[in-house]
PDB file of C-alpha atoms in Angstrom:
ATOM      1  CA  MET A  29       5.481 -27.847  46.061  1.00  0.00           C
ATOM      2  CA  ASN A  30       3.848 -25.691  48.735  1.00  0.00           C
ATOM      3  CA  ASP A  31       1.134 -23.073  48.546  1.00  0.00           C
ATOM      4  CA  ALA A  32       1.259 -19.698  50.339  1.00  0.00           C
ATOM      5  CA  GLY A  33       0.097 -21.285  53.605  1.00  0.00           C
ATOM      6  CA  GLY A  34       2.876 -23.886  53.576  1.00  0.00           C
ATOM      7  CA  GLN A  35       0.538 -26.757  52.760  1.00  0.00           C
ATOM      8  CA  ASP A  36       1.604 -29.380  50.238  1.00  0.00           C
ATOM      9  CA  ILE A  37      -0.097 -29.157  46.860  1.00  0.00           C
ATOM     10  CA  LYS A  38      -0.596 -32.758  45.853  1.00  0.00           C
ATOM     11  CA  GLY A  39      -1.238 -33.471  42.208  1.00  0.00           C
ATOM     12  CA  ALA A  40      -1.006 -29.873  40.987  1.00  0.00           C
ATOM     13  CA  PHE A  41       0.447 -31.159  37.734  1.00  0.00           C
ATOM     14  CA  LEU A  42      -2.687 -33.197  37.002  1.00  0.00           C
ATOM     15  CA  ILE A  43      -4.762 -30.240  35.784  1.00  0.00           C
ATOM     16  CA  PRO A  44      -2.443 -29.132  32.941  1.00  0.00           C
ATOM     17  CA  PHE A  45      -1.575 -32.766  32.211  1.00  0.00           C
ATOM     18  CA  LEU A  46      -5.217 -33.757  31.744  1.00  0.00           C
ATOM     19  CA  ILE A  47      -5.912 -30.637  29.660  1.00  0.00           C
ATOM     20  CA  PHE A  48      -3.061 -31.485  27.284  1.00  0.00           C
ATOM     21  CA  VAL A  49      -4.043 -35.152  27.116  1.00  0.00           C
ATOM     22  CA  LEU A  50      -7.669 -34.311  26.327  1.00  0.00           C
ATOM     23  CA  PHE A  51      -7.037 -31.517  23.836  1.00  0.00           C
ATOM     24  CA  CYS A  52      -3.699 -32.534  22.278  1.00  0.00           C
ATOM     25  CA  GLY A  53      -2.760 -36.134  23.029  1.00  0.00           C
ATOM     26  CA  ILE A  54      -5.959 -38.023  22.263  1.00  0.00           C
ATOM     27  CA  PRO A  55      -6.832 -36.038  19.097  1.00  0.00           C
ATOM     28  CA  LEU A  56      -3.305 -36.543  17.720  1.00  0.00           C
ATOM     29  CA  VAL A  57      -3.477 -40.291  18.351  1.00  0.00           C
ATOM     30  CA  PHE A  58      -6.766 -40.474  16.444  1.00  0.00           C
ATOM     31  CA  LEU A  59      -5.308 -38.284  13.676  1.00  0.00           C
ATOM     32  CA  GLU A  60      -2.300 -40.577  13.277  1.00  0.00           C
ATOM     33  CA  MET A  61      -4.491 -43.679  13.187  1.00  0.00           C
ATOM     34  CA  ALA A  62      -6.919 -42.157  10.689  1.00  0.00           C
ATOM     35  CA  VAL A  63      -4.171 -40.891   8.363  1.00  0.00           C
ATOM     36  CA  GLY A  64      -2.371 -44.239   8.558  1.00  0.00           C
ATOM     37  CA  GLN A  65      -5.513 -46.174   7.692  1.00  0.00           C
ATOM     38  CA  TYR A  66      -6.556 -43.765   4.933  1.00  0.00           C
ATOM     39  CA  THR A  67      -3.201 -43.773   3.140  1.00  0.00           C
ATOM     40  CA  ALA A  68      -2.204 -47.369   4.020  1.00  0.00           C
ATOM     41  CA  GLN A  69       1.401 -46.193   4.405  1.00  0.00           C
ATOM     42  CA  GLY A  70       3.944 -45.597   7.136  1.00  0.00           C
ATOM     43  CA  GLY A  71       4.573 -42.524   9.258  1.00  0.00           C
ATOM     44  CA  ILE A  72       6.986 -40.807   6.851  1.00  0.00           C
ATOM     45  CA  THR A  73       5.342 -41.421   3.479  1.00  0.00           C
ATOM     46  CA  CYS A  74       1.697 -40.980   4.496  1.00  0.00           C
ATOM     47  CA  TRP A  75       2.047 -37.182   4.775  1.00  0.00           C
ATOM     48  CA  THR A  76       3.464 -36.961   1.247  1.00  0.00           C
ATOM     49  CA  ASN A  77       0.188 -38.370  -0.134  1.00  0.00           C
ATOM     50  CA  ILE A  78      -1.853 -35.739   1.692  1.00  0.00           C
ATOM     51  CA  CYS A  79       0.351 -32.822   0.653  1.00  0.00           C
ATOM     52  CA  PRO A  80       3.935 -33.023  -0.676  1.00  0.00           C
ATOM     53  CA  LEU A  81       4.877 -30.061   1.515  1.00  0.00           C
ATOM     54  CA  PHE A  82       4.029 -32.161   4.584  1.00  0.00           C
ATOM     55  CA  THR A  83       6.891 -34.632   4.020  1.00  0.00           C
ATOM     56  CA  GLY A  84       8.833 -32.994   6.856  1.00  0.00           C
ATOM     57  CA  ILE A  85       6.076 -33.797   9.345  1.00  0.00           C
ATOM     58  CA  GLY A  86       6.702 -37.526   8.978  1.00  0.00           C
ATOM     59  CA  ILE A  87      10.462 -37.119   9.168  1.00  0.00           C
ATOM     60  CA  GLY A  88      10.135 -34.837  12.196  1.00  0.00           C
ATOM     61  CA  GLY A  89       7.866 -37.368  13.871  1.00  0.00           C
ATOM     62  CA  VAL A  90      10.378 -40.148  13.369  1.00  0.00           C
ATOM     63  CA  VAL A  91      13.216 -37.958  14.693  1.00  0.00           C
ATOM     64  CA  CYS A  92      11.183 -37.035  17.802  1.00  0.00           C
ATOM     65  CA  LEU A  93      10.279 -40.681  18.315  1.00  0.00           C
ATOM     66  CA  SER A  94      13.953 -41.648  18.049  1.00  0.00           C
ATOM     67  CA  PHE A  95      14.875 -39.165  20.787  1.00  0.00           C
ATOM     68  CA  SER A  96      12.040 -40.493  22.944  1.00  0.00           C
ATOM     69  CA  ILE A  97      13.287 -44.048  22.488  1.00  0.00           C
ATOM     70  CA  ILE A  98      16.826 -43.069  23.504  1.00  0.00           C
ATOM     71  CA  TYR A  99      15.508 -41.215  26.565  1.00  0.00           C
ATOM     72  CA  TYR A 100      13.294 -44.139  27.543  1.00  0.00           C
ATOM     73  CA  ASN A 101      16.185 -46.597  27.192  1.00  0.00           C
ATOM     74  CA  ILE A 102      18.339 -44.478  29.491  1.00  0.00           C
ATOM     75  CA  ILE A 103      15.582 -44.387  32.111  1.00  0.00           C
ATOM     76  CA  MET A 104      15.131 -48.157  31.839  1.00  0.00           C
ATOM     77  CA  THR A 105      18.899 -48.668  32.174  1.00  0.00           C
ATOM     78  CA  TRP A 106      18.936 -46.719  35.435  1.00  0.00           C
ATOM     79  CA  ALA A 107      15.942 -48.706  36.697  1.00  0.00           C
ATOM     80  CA  LEU A 108      17.687 -52.001  35.876  1.00  0.00           C
ATOM     81  CA  PHE A 109      20.926 -50.723  37.458  1.00  0.00           C
ATOM     82  CA  TYR A 110      19.166 -50.035  40.774  1.00  0.00           C
ATOM     83  CA  LEU A 111      17.116 -53.238  40.490  1.00  0.00           C
ATOM     84  CA  ALA A 112      20.250 -55.346  40.051  1.00  0.00           C
ATOM     85  CA  TYR A 113      21.973 -53.725  43.031  1.00  0.00           C
ATOM     86  CA  SER A 114      18.860 -54.085  45.196  1.00  0.00           C
ATOM     87  CA  PHE A 115      19.384 -57.873  45.170  1.00  0.00           C
ATOM     88  CA  THR A 116      22.866 -57.624  46.715  1.00  0.00           C
ATOM     89  CA  ASN A 117      23.449 -57.985  50.447  1.00  0.00           C
ATOM     90  CA  ASP A 118      24.821 -54.484  50.837  1.00  0.00           C
ATOM     91  CA  LEU A 119      24.343 -51.599  48.466  1.00  0.00           C
ATOM     92  CA  PRO A 120      27.617 -50.346  47.002  1.00  0.00           C
ATOM     93  CA  TRP A 121      26.850 -46.793  48.113  1.00  0.00           C
ATOM     94  CA  ALA A 122      25.882 -47.752  51.693  1.00  0.00           C
ATOM     95  CA  THR A 123      29.200 -48.875  53.198  1.00  0.00           C
ATOM     96  CA  CYS A 124      32.853 -47.865  53.161  1.00  0.00           C
ATOM     97  CA  ASN A 125      34.453 -51.290  52.595  1.00  0.00           C
ATOM     98  CA  HIS A 126      34.924 -51.172  48.814  1.00  0.00           C
ATOM     99  CA  THR A 127      38.044 -50.772  46.710  1.00  0.00           C
ATOM    100  CA  TRP A 128      37.063 -47.283  45.512  1.00  0.00           C
ATOM    101  CA  ASN A 129      36.542 -45.863  49.015  1.00  0.00           C
ATOM    102  CA  THR A 130      39.162 -43.539  50.444  1.00  0.00           C
ATOM    103  CA  ALA A 131      40.483 -43.356  53.991  1.00  0.00           C
ATOM    104  CA  ASN A 132      38.141 -40.395  54.599  1.00  0.00           C
ATOM    105  CA  CYS A 133      34.991 -42.464  54.051  1.00  0.00           C
ATOM    106  CA  LEU A 134      32.683 -42.463  57.068  1.00  0.00           C
ATOM    107  CA  ALA A 135      29.445 -44.457  56.998  1.00  0.00           C
ATOM    108  CA  ASP A 136      26.187 -42.676  57.728  1.00  0.00           C
ATOM    109  CA  THR A 137      25.423 -45.057  60.596  1.00  0.00           C
ATOM    110  CA  VAL A 138      28.574 -43.846  62.353  1.00  0.00           C
ATOM    111  CA  THR A 139      27.771 -40.162  61.909  1.00  0.00           C
ATOM    112  CA  HIS A 140      24.246 -40.536  63.309  1.00  0.00           C
ATOM    113  CA  ASN A 141      25.670 -41.603  66.681  1.00  0.00           C
ATOM    114  CA  PHE A 142      27.744 -38.430  67.150  1.00  0.00           C
ATOM    115  CA  THR A 143      26.651 -35.063  68.467  1.00  0.00           C
ATOM    116  CA  PRO A 144      28.095 -32.254  66.314  1.00  0.00           C
ATOM    117  CA  GLY A 145      30.829 -30.537  68.291  1.00  0.00           C
ATOM    118  CA  GLY A 146      29.979 -32.544  71.395  1.00  0.00           C
ATOM    119  CA  ASN A 147      32.963 -34.863  71.296  1.00  0.00           C
ATOM    120  CA  GLY A 148      35.488 -32.876  69.295  1.00  0.00           C
ATOM    121  CA  PHE A 149      35.018 -35.044  66.232  1.00  0.00           C
ATOM    122  CA  ASN A 150      35.701 -33.152  62.998  1.00  0.00           C
ATOM    123  CA  TYR A 151      33.316 -34.081  60.166  1.00  0.00           C
ATOM    124  CA  LEU A 152      34.810 -31.707  57.606  1.00  0.00           C
ATOM    125  CA  ASN A 153      37.452 -34.136  56.354  1.00  0.00           C
ATOM    126  CA  TYR A 154      35.083 -37.079  55.911  1.00  0.00           C
ATOM    127  CA  THR A 155      32.833 -38.067  53.013  1.00  0.00           C
ATOM    128  CA  SER A 156      29.847 -40.372  52.858  1.00  0.00           C
ATOM    129  CA  PRO A 157      29.969 -43.710  51.033  1.00  0.00           C
ATOM    130  CA  THR A 158      27.282 -42.387  48.679  1.00  0.00           C
ATOM    131  CA  THR A 159      29.480 -39.478  47.619  1.00  0.00           C
ATOM    132  CA  GLU A 160      32.455 -41.771  47.139  1.00  0.00           C
ATOM    133  CA  PHE A 161      30.425 -44.236  45.066  1.00  0.00           C
ATOM    134  CA  TRP A 162      29.257 -41.450  42.721  1.00  0.00           C
ATOM    135  CA  ASN A 163      32.809 -40.085  42.514  1.00  0.00           C
ATOM    136  CA  PHE A 164      33.951 -43.572  41.475  1.00  0.00           C
ATOM    137  CA  PHE A 165      31.074 -43.824  38.995  1.00  0.00           C
ATOM    138  CA  ASN A 166      31.971 -40.405  37.543  1.00  0.00           C
ATOM    139  CA  ARG A 167      35.616 -41.457  37.145  1.00  0.00           C
ATOM    140  CA  PHE A 168      34.381 -44.555  35.301  1.00  0.00           C
ATOM    141  CA  VAL A 169      32.253 -42.396  32.991  1.00  0.00           C
ATOM    142  CA  GLU A 170      35.205 -40.039  32.394  1.00  0.00           C
ATOM    143  CA  CYS A 171      37.364 -42.997  31.326  1.00  0.00           C
ATOM    144  CA  TRP A 172      34.568 -44.070  29.011  1.00  0.00           C
ATOM    145  CA  VAL A 173      34.425 -40.565  27.528  1.00  0.00           C
ATOM    146  CA  LYS A 174      38.143 -40.674  26.824  1.00  0.00           C
ATOM    147  CA  LEU A 175      37.629 -43.958  24.987  1.00  0.00           C
ATOM    148  CA  LEU A 176      34.901 -42.297  22.917  1.00  0.00           C
ATOM    149  CA  ASP A 177      37.247 -39.475  21.928  1.00  0.00           C
ATOM    150  CA  THR A 178      37.454 -40.847  18.403  1.00  0.00           C
ATOM    151  CA  CYS A 179      33.655 -41.117  18.077  1.00  0.00           C
ATOM    152  CA  PRO A 180      31.440 -38.504  16.394  1.00  0.00           C
ATOM    153  CA  SER A 181      30.908 -35.235  18.234  1.00  0.00           C
ATOM    154  CA  SER A 182      27.358 -36.220  19.222  1.00  0.00           C
ATOM    155  CA  PHE A 183      28.827 -38.653  21.774  1.00  0.00           C
ATOM    156  CA  ASN A 184      31.232 -36.180  23.337  1.00  0.00           C
ATOM    157  CA  ALA A 185      28.868 -34.675  25.944  1.00  0.00           C
ATOM    158  CA  ILE A 186      28.347 -37.209  28.732  1.00  0.00           C
ATOM    159  CA  PRO A 187      26.452 -36.418  31.968  1.00  0.00           C
ATOM    160  CA  ARG A 188      28.333 -36.312  35.274  1.00  0.00           C
ATOM    161  CA  PHE A 189      26.030 -37.084  38.204  1.00  0.00           C
ATOM    162  CA  ASP A 190      26.136 -35.759  41.749  1.00  0.00           C
ATOM    163  CA  ALA A 191      25.988 -37.883  44.896  1.00  0.00           C
ATOM    164  CA  GLY A 192      22.245 -38.427  44.589  1.00  0.00           C
ATOM    165  CA  GLY A 193      22.437 -39.347  40.920  1.00  0.00           C
ATOM    166  CA  ARG A 194      19.968 -36.588  40.060  1.00  0.00           C
ATOM    167  CA  ASN A 195      21.729 -33.477  38.790  1.00  0.00           C
ATOM    168  CA  ALA A 196      23.897 -33.866  35.725  1.00  0.00           C
ATOM    169  CA  LYS A 197      26.684 -31.593  34.537  1.00  0.00           C
ATOM    170  CA  TYR A 198      27.903 -32.364  31.055  1.00  0.00           C
ATOM    171  CA  ILE A 199      31.550 -33.176  30.562  1.00  0.00           C
ATOM    172  CA  THR A 200      33.349 -33.488  27.280  1.00  0.00           C
ATOM    173  CA  SER A 201      36.241 -35.636  26.201  1.00  0.00           C
ATOM    174  CA  SER A 202      38.546 -32.609  26.210  1.00  0.00           C
ATOM    175  CA  GLN A 203      38.221 -32.234  30.013  1.00  0.00           C
TER     176      GLN A 203
END
């Protein structure tokens, strides 16, 4: 993120983050601990003892925690995926000598040695090994989605990642 002068703003997120931690996060942690100790019950039933109308707070907390756990597990899966591949001799998205690569695959080390337009070499028909790896990965996910076609509708929206693995477009089993 840059300011008006083009300088990088480092740590601009820290101010709102610290404000929310100080005024929301820490007080809520102490509230949860105090209520849990006072009622000597779990997260769902402790609010019922305080006020029966507050039963939904405990259920909502457990639902939010469940979504956080799922999100965290996905992040950890990606971290383990990249960790496992970092111990291989060559990364699967770094070279063009894999079974999923097409004839149009051109390694990045080859393209860095060419001058655009200087030797008549046409780059338009070639793709990078990174793009081809993510295309292969997306085809794998699409096959997995088709297998999940009989599952509940909550599993029918699966992310499709771009070449960098960052931006996700959701695909469904009907596509």
